[in-house]
Short mmCIF file of C-alpha atoms in Angstrom, two decimals:
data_model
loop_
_atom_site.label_atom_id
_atom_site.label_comp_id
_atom_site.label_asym_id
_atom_site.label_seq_id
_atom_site.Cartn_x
_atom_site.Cartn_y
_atom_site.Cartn_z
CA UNK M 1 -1.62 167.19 109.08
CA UNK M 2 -2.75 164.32 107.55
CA UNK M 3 -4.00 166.42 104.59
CA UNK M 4 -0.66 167.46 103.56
CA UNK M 5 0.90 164.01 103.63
CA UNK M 6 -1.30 163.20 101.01
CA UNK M 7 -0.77 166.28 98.77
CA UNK M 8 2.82 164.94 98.40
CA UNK M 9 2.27 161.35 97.04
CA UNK M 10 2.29 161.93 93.48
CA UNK M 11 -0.54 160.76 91.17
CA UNK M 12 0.87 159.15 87.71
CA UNK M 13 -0.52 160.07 84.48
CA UNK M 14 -3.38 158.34 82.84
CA UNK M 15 -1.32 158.31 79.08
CA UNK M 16 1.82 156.79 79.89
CA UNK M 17 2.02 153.42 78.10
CA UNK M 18 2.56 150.36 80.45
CA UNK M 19 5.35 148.96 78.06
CA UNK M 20 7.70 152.02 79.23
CA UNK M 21 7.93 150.43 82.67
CA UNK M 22 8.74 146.87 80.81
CA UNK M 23 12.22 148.21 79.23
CA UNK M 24 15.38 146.26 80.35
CA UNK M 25 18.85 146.54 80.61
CA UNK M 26 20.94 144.53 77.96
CA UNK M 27 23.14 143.30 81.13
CA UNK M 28 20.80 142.07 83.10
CA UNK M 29 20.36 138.77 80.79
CA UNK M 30 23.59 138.21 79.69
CA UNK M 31 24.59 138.09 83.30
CA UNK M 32 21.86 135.76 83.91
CA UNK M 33 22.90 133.41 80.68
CA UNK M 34 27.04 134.01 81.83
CA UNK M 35 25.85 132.95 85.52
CA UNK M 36 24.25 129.59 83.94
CA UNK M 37 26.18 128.83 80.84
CA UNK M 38 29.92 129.50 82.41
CA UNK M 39 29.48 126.58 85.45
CA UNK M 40 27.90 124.33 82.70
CA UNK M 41 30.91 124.51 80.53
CA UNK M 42 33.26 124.46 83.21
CA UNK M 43 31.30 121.46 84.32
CA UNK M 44 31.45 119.82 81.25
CA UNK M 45 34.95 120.10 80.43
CA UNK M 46 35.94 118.37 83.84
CA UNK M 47 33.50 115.35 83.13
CA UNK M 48 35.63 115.10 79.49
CA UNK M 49 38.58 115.34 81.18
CA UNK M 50 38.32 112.66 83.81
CA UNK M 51 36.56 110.59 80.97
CA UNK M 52 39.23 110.77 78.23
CA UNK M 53 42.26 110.67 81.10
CA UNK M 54 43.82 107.48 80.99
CA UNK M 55 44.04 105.60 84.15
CA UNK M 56 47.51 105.45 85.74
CA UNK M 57 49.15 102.23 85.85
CA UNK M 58 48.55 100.27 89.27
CA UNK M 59 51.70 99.20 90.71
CA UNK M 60 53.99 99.90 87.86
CA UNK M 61 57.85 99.68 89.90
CA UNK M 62 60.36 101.65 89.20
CA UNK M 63 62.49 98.14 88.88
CA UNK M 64 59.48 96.87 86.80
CA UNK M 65 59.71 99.94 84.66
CA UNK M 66 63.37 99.75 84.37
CA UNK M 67 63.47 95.78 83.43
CA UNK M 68 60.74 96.42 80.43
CA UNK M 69 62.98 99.31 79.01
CA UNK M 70 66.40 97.15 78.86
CA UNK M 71 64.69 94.57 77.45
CA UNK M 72 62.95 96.89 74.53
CA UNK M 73 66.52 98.36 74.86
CA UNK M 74 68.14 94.70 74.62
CA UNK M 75 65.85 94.03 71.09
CA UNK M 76 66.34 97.06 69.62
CA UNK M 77 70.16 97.54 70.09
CA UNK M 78 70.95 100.40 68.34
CA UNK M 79 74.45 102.02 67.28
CA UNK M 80 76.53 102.06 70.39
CA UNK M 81 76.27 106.26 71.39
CA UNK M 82 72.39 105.89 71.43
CA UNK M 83 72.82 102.89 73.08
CA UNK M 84 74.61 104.52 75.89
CA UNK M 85 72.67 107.58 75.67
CA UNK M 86 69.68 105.41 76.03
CA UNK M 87 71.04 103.12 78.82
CA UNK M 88 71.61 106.15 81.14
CA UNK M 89 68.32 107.59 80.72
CA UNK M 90 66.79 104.31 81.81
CA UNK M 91 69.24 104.15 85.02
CA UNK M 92 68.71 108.03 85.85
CA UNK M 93 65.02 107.22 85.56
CA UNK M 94 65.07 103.95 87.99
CA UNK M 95 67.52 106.42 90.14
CA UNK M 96 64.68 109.01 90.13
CA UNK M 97 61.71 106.36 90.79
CA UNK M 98 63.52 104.68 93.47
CA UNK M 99 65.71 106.61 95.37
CA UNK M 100 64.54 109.62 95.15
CA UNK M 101 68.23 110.93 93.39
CA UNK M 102 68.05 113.92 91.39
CA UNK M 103 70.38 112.05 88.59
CA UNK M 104 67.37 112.20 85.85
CA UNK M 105 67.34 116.22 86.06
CA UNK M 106 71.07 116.91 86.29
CA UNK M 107 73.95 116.16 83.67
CA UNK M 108 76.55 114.40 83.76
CA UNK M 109 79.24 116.70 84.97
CA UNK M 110 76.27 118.00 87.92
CA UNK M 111 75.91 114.61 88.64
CA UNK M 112 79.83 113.88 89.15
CA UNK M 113 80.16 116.84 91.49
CA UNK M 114 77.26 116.52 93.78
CA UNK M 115 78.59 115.39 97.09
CA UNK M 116 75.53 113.47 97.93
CA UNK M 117 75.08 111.74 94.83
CA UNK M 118 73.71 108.47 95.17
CA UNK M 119 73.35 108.79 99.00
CA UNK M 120 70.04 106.96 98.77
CA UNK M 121 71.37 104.07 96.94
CA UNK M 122 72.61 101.05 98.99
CA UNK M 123 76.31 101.59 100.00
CA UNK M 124 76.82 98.20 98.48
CA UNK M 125 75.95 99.98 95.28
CA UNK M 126 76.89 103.32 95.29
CA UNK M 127 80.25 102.50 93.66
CA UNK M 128 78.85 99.86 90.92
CA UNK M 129 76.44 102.33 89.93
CA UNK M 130 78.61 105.90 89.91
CA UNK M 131 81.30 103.61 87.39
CA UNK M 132 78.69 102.46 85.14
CA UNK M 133 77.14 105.64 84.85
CA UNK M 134 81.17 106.95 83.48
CA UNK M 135 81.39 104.58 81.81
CA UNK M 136 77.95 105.29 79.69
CA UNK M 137 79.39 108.58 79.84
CA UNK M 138 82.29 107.81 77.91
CA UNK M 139 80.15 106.27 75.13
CA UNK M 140 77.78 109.12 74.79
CA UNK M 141 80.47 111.98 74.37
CA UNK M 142 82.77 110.23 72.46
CA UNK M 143 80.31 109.83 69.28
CA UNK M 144 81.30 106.50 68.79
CA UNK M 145 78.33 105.29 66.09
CA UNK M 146 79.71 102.13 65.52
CA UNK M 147 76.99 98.44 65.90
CA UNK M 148 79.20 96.71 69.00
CA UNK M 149 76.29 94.10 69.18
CA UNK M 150 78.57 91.97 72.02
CA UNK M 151 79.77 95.44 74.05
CA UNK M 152 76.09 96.79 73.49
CA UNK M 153 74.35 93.60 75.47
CA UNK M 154 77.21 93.82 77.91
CA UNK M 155 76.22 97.27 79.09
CA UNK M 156 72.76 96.28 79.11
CA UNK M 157 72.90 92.98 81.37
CA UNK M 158 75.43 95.62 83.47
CA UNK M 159 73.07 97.78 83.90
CA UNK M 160 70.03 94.87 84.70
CA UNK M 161 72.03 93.41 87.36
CA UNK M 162 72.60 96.79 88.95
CA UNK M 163 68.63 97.70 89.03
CA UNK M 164 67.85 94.25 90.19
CA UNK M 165 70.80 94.83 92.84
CA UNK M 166 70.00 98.02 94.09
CA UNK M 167 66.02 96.59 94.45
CA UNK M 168 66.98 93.64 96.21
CA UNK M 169 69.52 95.87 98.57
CA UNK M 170 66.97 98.47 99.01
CA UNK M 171 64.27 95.89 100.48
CA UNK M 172 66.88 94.45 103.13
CA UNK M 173 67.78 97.75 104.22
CA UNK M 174 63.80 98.39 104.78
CA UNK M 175 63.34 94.89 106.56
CA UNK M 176 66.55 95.49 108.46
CA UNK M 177 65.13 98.90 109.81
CA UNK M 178 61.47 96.91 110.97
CA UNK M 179 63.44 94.33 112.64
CA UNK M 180 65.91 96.93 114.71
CA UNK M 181 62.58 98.92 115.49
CA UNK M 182 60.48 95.74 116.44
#
């Protein structure tokens, strides 16, 4: 038996050049440099990102970013539509930041339908804010281009008093709510 276990193994050839055995596949390294080179780059990229990204402003306010756009707003003073036009982005934004009101991503005529516009603002507010917001309105659509320098700085110091308002209401409400729960 053991005899004919052996007559099965076969023998190689003495002639058969070693370099036949040596032949590889074309994938087999390109796999190899994809497995290596594709993490690298990924890799890399991330570490430019994070280096070139600039950092986020620490404690920038909604209020705070509101108060250094009316003033830019309040140098600038441009022609009374993009004045207005200009004036209610910077309220829908402070709307947005603070209260969480959709305002910024809505227009006008959304805005004025929503039943629970403004329902995060102070009640104490809601009505200041929903007139000067119509009143903006009536600037933007009715294309007036004209330089009111006096009605311009008006609007402006309207709508400063109403951000620092709405602030200043929004913190009582807060402390009001720790005291009734303390």
């Amino acid at each position: 038996m053991g005899n004919e276990i052996l007559q099965h193994i076969p023998t190689l050839e003495n002639d058969i050049p070693a370099d036949q055995f040596m032949v590889q596949e074309f994938w087999i390294p390109l796999a190899w440099a994809c497995a290596v080179v594709i993490p690298l780059a990924a890799l890399c990229a991330w570490w430019l990102y994070r280096r070139n990204r600039k950092p986020a402003a620490i404690g920038i306010t909604p209020l705070q970013e509101a108060m250094t756009a009316l003033a830019e707003l309040d140098t600038q003073l441009p022609p009374m539509r993009e004045c207005a036009l200009r004036l209610s982005m910077i309220l829908r934004s402070f709307l947005a930041g603070q209260a969480q009101d959709p305002a910024l991503y809505e227009t006008h005529e959304e805005f004025s339908q929503r039943m629970d516009s403004l329902s995060n603002v102070p009640l104490s507010c809601q009505l200041e804010t929903r007139d000067l917001l119509e009143h903006l309105a009536e600037f933007k659509y009715a294309g007036d281009t004209e330089n009111n320098a006096t009605r311009a700085h008006g609007l402006i110091e309207a709508a400063r008093t109403l951000v620092a308002r709405i602030d200043t209401a929004q913190q009582q409400e807060q402390k009001n709510k720790k005291e009734v729960t303390a």
